[in-house]
């Protein structure tokens, strides 16, 4: 998507805390183009940068939708204290607002986690039922390698929101061809019910979608490519 379709959430860290750029120098996934988006933390301040999509029908969406991206936890000064992610159905345009969030967790090794919570907290390395974690992948995923993932939030007329976490194997389907989406192992469908029982709060039925990066240490890096948002029809 064009860079002018993305705007920082209010409260995002300044460039002096987390530098971000689009460059030909960054690693790209299989099938990627000339450029990727990169993040690089400059100090040990706990902070986050997140951008939301401002295209027609996305600011905000009136229902759910989905967002996909190739994501890499890059070569960094350490294995912990950072997490890149995508998000959907964010309740506002501030990093303090709540969304459904998917990304590799702040852990070593790093599992993919689906979380419902504030953008500012990123993706903590926690178990299901802790810190808003709804699902956790069965296996860990390596750093310095892209994973092509997709987060889908389907609003149902009864008020439920159905969440699905998918992965497409980049060794089989590069990002420049139609993805073959399969559920991330261990991350079964989650139904955020209209009574707020399963997640502990009412479902997020619409909102903003985008991507972000959280860090609490220096020289933590992550990359994104082929970010694709879609609204529910």
PDB file of C-alpha atoms in Angstrom:
ATOM      1  CA  UNK A   1       0.000   0.000   0.000  1.00  0.00           C
ATOM      2  CA  UNK A   2       1.162   3.566  -0.633  1.00  0.00           C
ATOM      3  CA  UNK A   3       3.044   5.114   2.273  1.00  0.00           C
ATOM      4  CA  UNK A   4       0.657   8.085   2.406  1.00  0.00           C
ATOM      5  CA  UNK A   5      -2.177   5.660   3.300  1.00  0.00           C
ATOM      6  CA  UNK A   6      -0.597   5.006   6.699  1.00  0.00           C
ATOM      7  CA  UNK A   7      -0.549   7.359   9.717  1.00  0.00           C
ATOM      8  CA  UNK A   8       1.123   6.943  13.117  1.00  0.00           C
ATOM      9  CA  UNK A   9      -1.174   6.208  16.018  1.00  0.00           C
ATOM     10  CA  UNK A  10      -1.112   9.010  18.575  1.00  0.00           C
ATOM     11  CA  UNK A  11       1.471   8.213  21.229  1.00  0.00           C
ATOM     12  CA  UNK A  12       3.861   6.472  18.842  1.00  0.00           C
ATOM     13  CA  UNK A  13       7.525   6.883  19.765  1.00  0.00           C
ATOM     14  CA  UNK A  14       9.565   9.588  17.999  1.00  0.00           C
ATOM     15  CA  UNK A  15      12.338   8.751  15.541  1.00  0.00           C
ATOM     16  CA  UNK A  16      14.925   9.340  18.248  1.00  0.00           C
ATOM     17  CA  UNK A  17      13.493   6.412  20.229  1.00  0.00           C
ATOM     18  CA  UNK A  18      12.501   4.015  17.433  1.00  0.00           C
ATOM     19  CA  UNK A  19      13.788   4.792  13.976  1.00  0.00           C
ATOM     20  CA  UNK A  20      11.699   3.557  11.026  1.00  0.00           C
ATOM     21  CA  UNK A  21      12.141   3.779   7.285  1.00  0.00           C
ATOM     22  CA  UNK A  22      11.371   2.165   3.953  1.00  0.00           C
ATOM     23  CA  UNK A  23      14.547   1.011   2.222  1.00  0.00           C
ATOM     24  CA  UNK A  24      16.031  -1.258  -0.428  1.00  0.00           C
ATOM     25  CA  UNK A  25      18.686  -2.248   2.125  1.00  0.00           C
ATOM     26  CA  UNK A  26      16.394  -4.335   4.316  1.00  0.00           C
ATOM     27  CA  UNK A  27      15.810  -8.091   4.005  1.00  0.00           C
ATOM     28  CA  UNK A  28      12.870  -9.044   1.806  1.00  0.00           C
ATOM     29  CA  UNK A  29      10.704 -12.174   1.817  1.00  0.00           C
ATOM     30  CA  UNK A  30      10.577 -14.601  -1.072  1.00  0.00           C
ATOM     31  CA  UNK A  31       8.851 -12.780  -3.924  1.00  0.00           C
ATOM     32  CA  UNK A  32       9.271  -9.385  -2.268  1.00  0.00           C
ATOM     33  CA  UNK A  33       9.872  -6.215  -4.227  1.00  0.00           C
ATOM     34  CA  UNK A  34      12.656  -3.669  -3.934  1.00  0.00           C
ATOM     35  CA  UNK A  35      11.648  -2.160  -0.596  1.00  0.00           C
ATOM     36  CA  UNK A  36      10.698  -3.280   2.909  1.00  0.00           C
ATOM     37  CA  UNK A  37       9.754  -1.380   6.073  1.00  0.00           C
ATOM     38  CA  UNK A  38      12.218  -1.501   8.932  1.00  0.00           C
ATOM     39  CA  UNK A  39      12.257  -0.548  12.623  1.00  0.00           C
ATOM     40  CA  UNK A  40      15.337  -0.055  14.811  1.00  0.00           C
ATOM     41  CA  UNK A  41      15.168   0.899  18.505  1.00  0.00           C
ATOM     42  CA  UNK A  42      17.660   3.531  19.664  1.00  0.00           C
ATOM     43  CA  UNK A  43      17.530   3.153  23.464  1.00  0.00           C
ATOM     44  CA  UNK A  44      15.995   1.053  26.228  1.00  0.00           C
ATOM     45  CA  UNK A  45      12.861   3.165  26.634  1.00  0.00           C
ATOM     46  CA  UNK A  46       9.695   1.031  26.629  1.00  0.00           C
ATOM     47  CA  UNK A  47       7.874   2.365  23.586  1.00  0.00           C
ATOM     48  CA  UNK A  48       5.848   1.466  20.530  1.00  0.00           C
ATOM     49  CA  UNK A  49       5.319   2.683  16.979  1.00  0.00           C
ATOM     50  CA  UNK A  50       2.138   1.720  15.146  1.00  0.00           C
ATOM     51  CA  UNK A  51       0.500   2.887  11.943  1.00  0.00           C
ATOM     52  CA  UNK A  52      -3.105   2.552  10.844  1.00  0.00           C
ATOM     53  CA  UNK A  53      -4.530   2.489   7.334  1.00  0.00           C
ATOM     54  CA  UNK A  54      -6.478   5.561   6.200  1.00  0.00           C
ATOM     55  CA  UNK A  55      -7.835   4.369   2.849  1.00  0.00           C
ATOM     56  CA  UNK A  56     -11.510   4.652   1.956  1.00  0.00           C
ATOM     57  CA  UNK A  57     -13.536   2.286   4.136  1.00  0.00           C
ATOM     58  CA  UNK A  58     -10.738   1.772   6.667  1.00  0.00           C
ATOM     59  CA  UNK A  59     -10.838   4.870   8.857  1.00  0.00           C
ATOM     60  CA  UNK A  60     -12.506   3.137  10.576  1.00  0.00           C
ATOM     61  CA  UNK A  61     -14.062  -0.032   9.177  1.00  0.00           C
ATOM     62  CA  UNK A  62     -17.759  -0.502   9.879  1.00  0.00           C
ATOM     63  CA  UNK A  63     -17.344  -4.240  10.450  1.00  0.00           C
ATOM     64  CA  UNK A  64     -14.357  -6.554  10.664  1.00  0.00           C
ATOM     65  CA  UNK A  65     -11.876  -7.452   7.959  1.00  0.00           C
ATOM     66  CA  UNK A  66      -8.385  -8.841   7.731  1.00  0.00           C
ATOM     67  CA  UNK A  67      -4.791  -7.747   7.452  1.00  0.00           C
ATOM     68  CA  UNK A  68      -1.814  -9.775   6.239  1.00  0.00           C
ATOM     69  CA  UNK A  69       1.908  -9.120   6.163  1.00  0.00           C
ATOM     70  CA  UNK A  70       5.270 -10.791   5.905  1.00  0.00           C
ATOM     71  CA  UNK A  71       6.970 -10.147   9.278  1.00  0.00           C
ATOM     72  CA  UNK A  72      10.539 -10.742  10.413  1.00  0.00           C
ATOM     73  CA  UNK A  73      12.095 -10.345  13.853  1.00  0.00           C
ATOM     74  CA  UNK A  74      15.453  -9.142  12.626  1.00  0.00           C
ATOM     75  CA  UNK A  75      19.017  -9.585  13.824  1.00  0.00           C
ATOM     76  CA  UNK A  76      19.090  -7.566  17.050  1.00  0.00           C
ATOM     77  CA  UNK A  77      21.137  -6.827  20.127  1.00  0.00           C
ATOM     78  CA  UNK A  78      19.260  -9.549  21.982  1.00  0.00           C
ATOM     79  CA  UNK A  79      16.505 -12.139  21.616  1.00  0.00           C
ATOM     80  CA  UNK A  80      13.948 -10.437  23.876  1.00  0.00           C
ATOM     81  CA  UNK A  81      12.446  -7.014  24.632  1.00  0.00           C
ATOM     82  CA  UNK A  82      10.790  -6.462  21.245  1.00  0.00           C
ATOM     83  CA  UNK A  83       7.783  -7.594  19.224  1.00  0.00           C
ATOM     84  CA  UNK A  84       6.470  -6.684  15.738  1.00  0.00           C
ATOM     85  CA  UNK A  85       2.764  -7.205  15.028  1.00  0.00           C
ATOM     86  CA  UNK A  86      -0.308  -6.559  12.910  1.00  0.00           C
ATOM     87  CA  UNK A  87      -3.634  -5.476  14.392  1.00  0.00           C
ATOM     88  CA  UNK A  88      -7.304  -5.095  13.532  1.00  0.00           C
ATOM     89  CA  UNK A  89     -10.482  -3.592  15.019  1.00  0.00           C
ATOM     90  CA  UNK A  90      -8.528  -1.055  17.052  1.00  0.00           C
ATOM     91  CA  UNK A  91     -11.001   0.976  19.090  1.00  0.00           C
ATOM     92  CA  UNK A  92      -9.287   4.301  18.352  1.00  0.00           C
ATOM     93  CA  UNK A  93      -6.185   5.968  16.956  1.00  0.00           C
ATOM     94  CA  UNK A  94      -4.054   6.012  20.110  1.00  0.00           C
ATOM     95  CA  UNK A  95      -1.508   3.401  21.202  1.00  0.00           C
ATOM     96  CA  UNK A  96      -3.496   3.109  24.452  1.00  0.00           C
ATOM     97  CA  UNK A  97      -6.513   1.805  22.525  1.00  0.00           C
ATOM     98  CA  UNK A  98      -7.525  -1.856  22.354  1.00  0.00           C
ATOM     99  CA  UNK A  99      -7.258  -4.125  19.304  1.00  0.00           C
ATOM    100  CA  UNK A 100      -6.863  -7.716  18.214  1.00  0.00           C
ATOM    101  CA  UNK A 101      -3.105  -8.180  17.756  1.00  0.00           C
ATOM    102  CA  UNK A 102      -1.108 -10.940  16.057  1.00  0.00           C
ATOM    103  CA  UNK A 103       2.660 -11.297  15.960  1.00  0.00           C
ATOM    104  CA  UNK A 104       5.766 -13.125  17.126  1.00  0.00           C
ATOM    105  CA  UNK A 105       5.978 -12.734  20.894  1.00  0.00           C
ATOM    106  CA  UNK A 106       8.631 -11.007  22.957  1.00  0.00           C
ATOM    107  CA  UNK A 107      10.301 -14.298  23.874  1.00  0.00           C
ATOM    108  CA  UNK A 108      13.182 -16.649  23.155  1.00  0.00           C
ATOM    109  CA  UNK A 109      12.128 -18.777  21.408  1.00  0.00           C
ATOM    110  CA  UNK A 110       9.294 -16.718  19.941  1.00  0.00           C
ATOM    111  CA  UNK A 111       5.805 -18.133  19.402  1.00  0.00           C
ATOM    112  CA  UNK A 112       3.054 -16.426  17.454  1.00  0.00           C
ATOM    113  CA  UNK A 113       0.411 -14.999  19.770  1.00  0.00           C
ATOM    114  CA  UNK A 114      -3.104 -13.622  19.293  1.00  0.00           C
ATOM    115  CA  UNK A 115      -3.840 -11.016  21.936  1.00  0.00           C
ATOM    116  CA  UNK A 116      -6.704  -8.683  22.754  1.00  0.00           C
ATOM    117  CA  UNK A 117      -5.379  -5.598  24.453  1.00  0.00           C
ATOM    118  CA  UNK A 118      -3.731  -2.213  24.146  1.00  0.00           C
ATOM    119  CA  UNK A 119      -1.377  -1.555  21.248  1.00  0.00           C
ATOM    120  CA  UNK A 120       1.269  -0.103  23.586  1.00  0.00           C
ATOM    121  CA  UNK A 121       1.914  -3.483  25.243  1.00  0.00           C
ATOM    122  CA  UNK A 122       2.687  -5.262  21.958  1.00  0.00           C
ATOM    123  CA  UNK A 123       2.911  -9.050  22.066  1.00  0.00           C
ATOM    124  CA  UNK A 124       4.121 -10.287  25.472  1.00  0.00           C
ATOM    125  CA  UNK A 125       5.518 -13.783  25.928  1.00  0.00           C
ATOM    126  CA  UNK A 126       2.618 -15.057  28.026  1.00  0.00           C
ATOM    127  CA  UNK A 127       0.353 -18.057  28.202  1.00  0.00           C
ATOM    128  CA  UNK A 128      -3.248 -18.244  27.036  1.00  0.00           C
ATOM    129  CA  UNK A 129      -5.461 -16.446  29.527  1.00  0.00           C
ATOM    130  CA  UNK A 130      -2.684 -14.101  30.674  1.00  0.00           C
ATOM    131  CA  UNK A 131      -2.215 -10.471  29.615  1.00  0.00           C
ATOM    132  CA  UNK A 132      -5.025 -10.731  27.083  1.00  0.00           C
ATOM    133  CA  UNK A 133      -3.534 -13.701  25.220  1.00  0.00           C
ATOM    134  CA  UNK A 134      -6.254 -15.623  23.369  1.00  0.00           C
ATOM    135  CA  UNK A 135      -4.198 -18.109  21.347  1.00  0.00           C
ATOM    136  CA  UNK A 136      -0.526 -19.220  21.165  1.00  0.00           C
ATOM    137  CA  UNK A 137       1.133 -21.174  18.377  1.00  0.00           C
ATOM    138  CA  UNK A 138       2.156 -24.766  19.026  1.00  0.00           C
ATOM    139  CA  UNK A 139       5.662 -24.177  17.681  1.00  0.00           C
ATOM    140  CA  UNK A 140       8.212 -21.389  17.930  1.00  0.00           C
ATOM    141  CA  UNK A 141       9.398 -19.498  14.846  1.00  0.00           C
ATOM    142  CA  UNK A 142      12.988 -18.423  14.169  1.00  0.00           C
ATOM    143  CA  UNK A 143      14.273 -14.865  14.078  1.00  0.00           C
ATOM    144  CA  UNK A 144      15.886 -13.504  10.906  1.00  0.00           C
ATOM    145  CA  UNK A 145      13.255 -15.226   8.769  1.00  0.00           C
ATOM    146  CA  UNK A 146      10.025 -13.854   7.350  1.00  0.00           C
ATOM    147  CA  UNK A 147       6.665 -15.419   8.141  1.00  0.00           C
ATOM    148  CA  UNK A 148       3.655 -14.545   5.999  1.00  0.00           C
ATOM    149  CA  UNK A 149       0.677 -14.273   8.349  1.00  0.00           C
ATOM    150  CA  UNK A 150      -2.890 -13.029   8.265  1.00  0.00           C
ATOM    151  CA  UNK A 151      -5.309 -11.950  11.000  1.00  0.00           C
ATOM    152  CA  UNK A 152      -9.012 -12.128  10.185  1.00  0.00           C
ATOM    153  CA  UNK A 153     -11.852 -10.694  12.276  1.00  0.00           C
ATOM    154  CA  UNK A 154     -15.322 -11.611  11.000  1.00  0.00           C
ATOM    155  CA  UNK A 155     -18.272  -9.750  12.484  1.00  0.00           C
ATOM    156  CA  UNK A 156     -21.394 -11.911  12.725  1.00  0.00           C
ATOM    157  CA  UNK A 157     -24.910 -10.443  12.838  1.00  0.00           C
ATOM    158  CA  UNK A 158     -25.476 -11.894  16.344  1.00  0.00           C
ATOM    159  CA  UNK A 159     -22.649  -9.664  17.603  1.00  0.00           C
ATOM    160  CA  UNK A 160     -19.886 -12.285  17.828  1.00  0.00           C
ATOM    161  CA  UNK A 161     -16.482 -11.607  16.265  1.00  0.00           C
ATOM    162  CA  UNK A 162     -14.751 -14.687  14.867  1.00  0.00           C
ATOM    163  CA  UNK A 163     -10.943 -14.499  14.874  1.00  0.00           C
ATOM    164  CA  UNK A 164      -8.733 -16.605  12.621  1.00  0.00           C
ATOM    165  CA  UNK A 165      -4.922 -16.663  12.433  1.00  0.00           C
ATOM    166  CA  UNK A 166      -3.407 -17.922   9.191  1.00  0.00           C
ATOM    167  CA  UNK A 167       0.041 -18.603   7.765  1.00  0.00           C
ATOM    168  CA  UNK A 168       1.204 -19.038   4.172  1.00  0.00           C
ATOM    169  CA  UNK A 169       4.410 -21.003   3.554  1.00  0.00           C
ATOM    170  CA  UNK A 170       6.855 -18.669   1.804  1.00  0.00           C
ATOM    171  CA  UNK A 171       8.875 -21.654   0.575  1.00  0.00           C
ATOM    172  CA  UNK A 172       5.840 -22.711  -1.476  1.00  0.00           C
ATOM    173  CA  UNK A 173       4.018 -19.446  -2.214  1.00  0.00           C
ATOM    174  CA  UNK A 174       6.122 -16.251  -2.383  1.00  0.00           C
ATOM    175  CA  UNK A 175       4.402 -13.009  -1.433  1.00  0.00           C
ATOM    176  CA  UNK A 176       3.985 -11.963  -5.064  1.00  0.00           C
ATOM    177  CA  UNK A 177       1.600 -14.849  -5.848  1.00  0.00           C
ATOM    178  CA  UNK A 178      -1.786 -15.645  -4.251  1.00  0.00           C
ATOM    179  CA  UNK A 179      -1.185 -16.982  -0.752  1.00  0.00           C
ATOM    180  CA  UNK A 180      -2.324 -20.420   0.389  1.00  0.00           C
ATOM    181  CA  UNK A 181      -3.643 -19.661   3.866  1.00  0.00           C
ATOM    182  CA  UNK A 182      -3.835 -22.377   6.501  1.00  0.00           C
ATOM    183  CA  UNK A 183      -4.453 -21.977  10.252  1.00  0.00           C
ATOM    184  CA  UNK A 184      -1.317 -21.423  12.319  1.00  0.00           C
ATOM    185  CA  UNK A 185      -0.878 -24.732  14.218  1.00  0.00           C
ATOM    186  CA  UNK A 186      -2.174 -24.417  17.761  1.00  0.00           C
ATOM    187  CA  UNK A 187      -4.128 -21.254  17.005  1.00  0.00           C
ATOM    188  CA  UNK A 188      -7.677 -22.494  16.564  1.00  0.00           C
ATOM    189  CA  UNK A 189     -10.565 -20.193  15.739  1.00  0.00           C
ATOM    190  CA  UNK A 190     -11.458 -17.890  18.633  1.00  0.00           C
ATOM    191  CA  UNK A 191     -15.010 -16.578  19.021  1.00  0.00           C
ATOM    192  CA  UNK A 192     -15.182 -13.308  20.926  1.00  0.00           C
ATOM    193  CA  UNK A 193     -18.786 -13.637  21.999  1.00  0.00           C
ATOM    194  CA  UNK A 194     -21.330 -10.851  22.227  1.00  0.00           C
ATOM    195  CA  UNK A 195     -21.684 -11.344  25.993  1.00  0.00           C
ATOM    196  CA  UNK A 196     -17.972 -10.832  26.586  1.00  0.00           C
ATOM    197  CA  UNK A 197     -17.504 -14.187  28.306  1.00  0.00           C
ATOM    198  CA  UNK A 198     -14.683 -15.825  26.340  1.00  0.00           C
ATOM    199  CA  UNK A 199     -12.250 -12.885  26.278  1.00  0.00           C
ATOM    200  CA  UNK A 200     -13.487 -11.130  29.410  1.00  0.00           C
ATOM    201  CA  UNK A 201     -14.668  -8.047  27.519  1.00  0.00           C
ATOM    202  CA  UNK A 202     -17.102  -7.142  24.766  1.00  0.00           C
ATOM    203  CA  UNK A 203     -15.955  -7.917  21.206  1.00  0.00           C
ATOM    204  CA  UNK A 204     -14.367  -5.308  18.972  1.00  0.00           C
ATOM    205  CA  UNK A 205     -16.801  -5.163  16.069  1.00  0.00           C
ATOM    206  CA  UNK A 206     -15.107  -2.464  13.942  1.00  0.00           C
ATOM    207  CA  UNK A 207     -12.187  -0.057  14.038  1.00  0.00           C
ATOM    208  CA  UNK A 208      -8.738   0.602  12.630  1.00  0.00           C
ATOM    209  CA  UNK A 209      -6.171  -1.855  11.302  1.00  0.00           C
ATOM    210  CA  UNK A 210      -2.442  -1.649  10.823  1.00  0.00           C
ATOM    211  CA  UNK A 211       0.969  -2.799  11.989  1.00  0.00           C
ATOM    212  CA  UNK A 212       3.485  -1.879  14.665  1.00  0.00           C
ATOM    213  CA  UNK A 213       6.652  -2.526  16.622  1.00  0.00           C
ATOM    214  CA  UNK A 214       7.293  -2.458  20.365  1.00  0.00           C
ATOM    215  CA  UNK A 215      10.701  -2.351  22.042  1.00  0.00           C
ATOM    216  CA  UNK A 216      12.142  -1.927  25.523  1.00  0.00           C
ATOM    217  CA  UNK A 217      15.842  -2.235  24.694  1.00  0.00           C
ATOM    218  CA  UNK A 218      18.409  -0.830  22.291  1.00  0.00           C
ATOM    219  CA  UNK A 219      19.136  -2.232  18.798  1.00  0.00           C
ATOM    220  CA  UNK A 220      15.943  -4.269  18.427  1.00  0.00           C
ATOM    221  CA  UNK A 221      14.897  -4.627  14.797  1.00  0.00           C
ATOM    222  CA  UNK A 222      11.990  -5.888  12.730  1.00  0.00           C
ATOM    223  CA  UNK A 223      10.850  -5.798   9.112  1.00  0.00           C
ATOM    224  CA  UNK A 224       7.522  -5.814   7.271  1.00  0.00           C
ATOM    225  CA  UNK A 225       6.692  -6.379   3.630  1.00  0.00           C
ATOM    226  CA  UNK A 226       3.599  -6.904   1.499  1.00  0.00           C
ATOM    227  CA  UNK A 227       1.141  -5.439   4.051  1.00  0.00           C
ATOM    228  CA  UNK A 228      -2.400  -5.989   2.766  1.00  0.00           C
ATOM    229  CA  UNK A 229      -5.546  -4.674   4.544  1.00  0.00           C
ATOM    230  CA  UNK A 230      -9.081  -5.692   3.588  1.00  0.00           C
ATOM    231  CA  UNK A 231     -12.459  -4.700   4.998  1.00  0.00           C
ATOM    232  CA  UNK A 232     -15.349  -7.091   5.551  1.00  0.00           C
ATOM    233  CA  UNK A 233     -18.019  -6.703   2.881  1.00  0.00           C
TER     234      UNK A 233
END
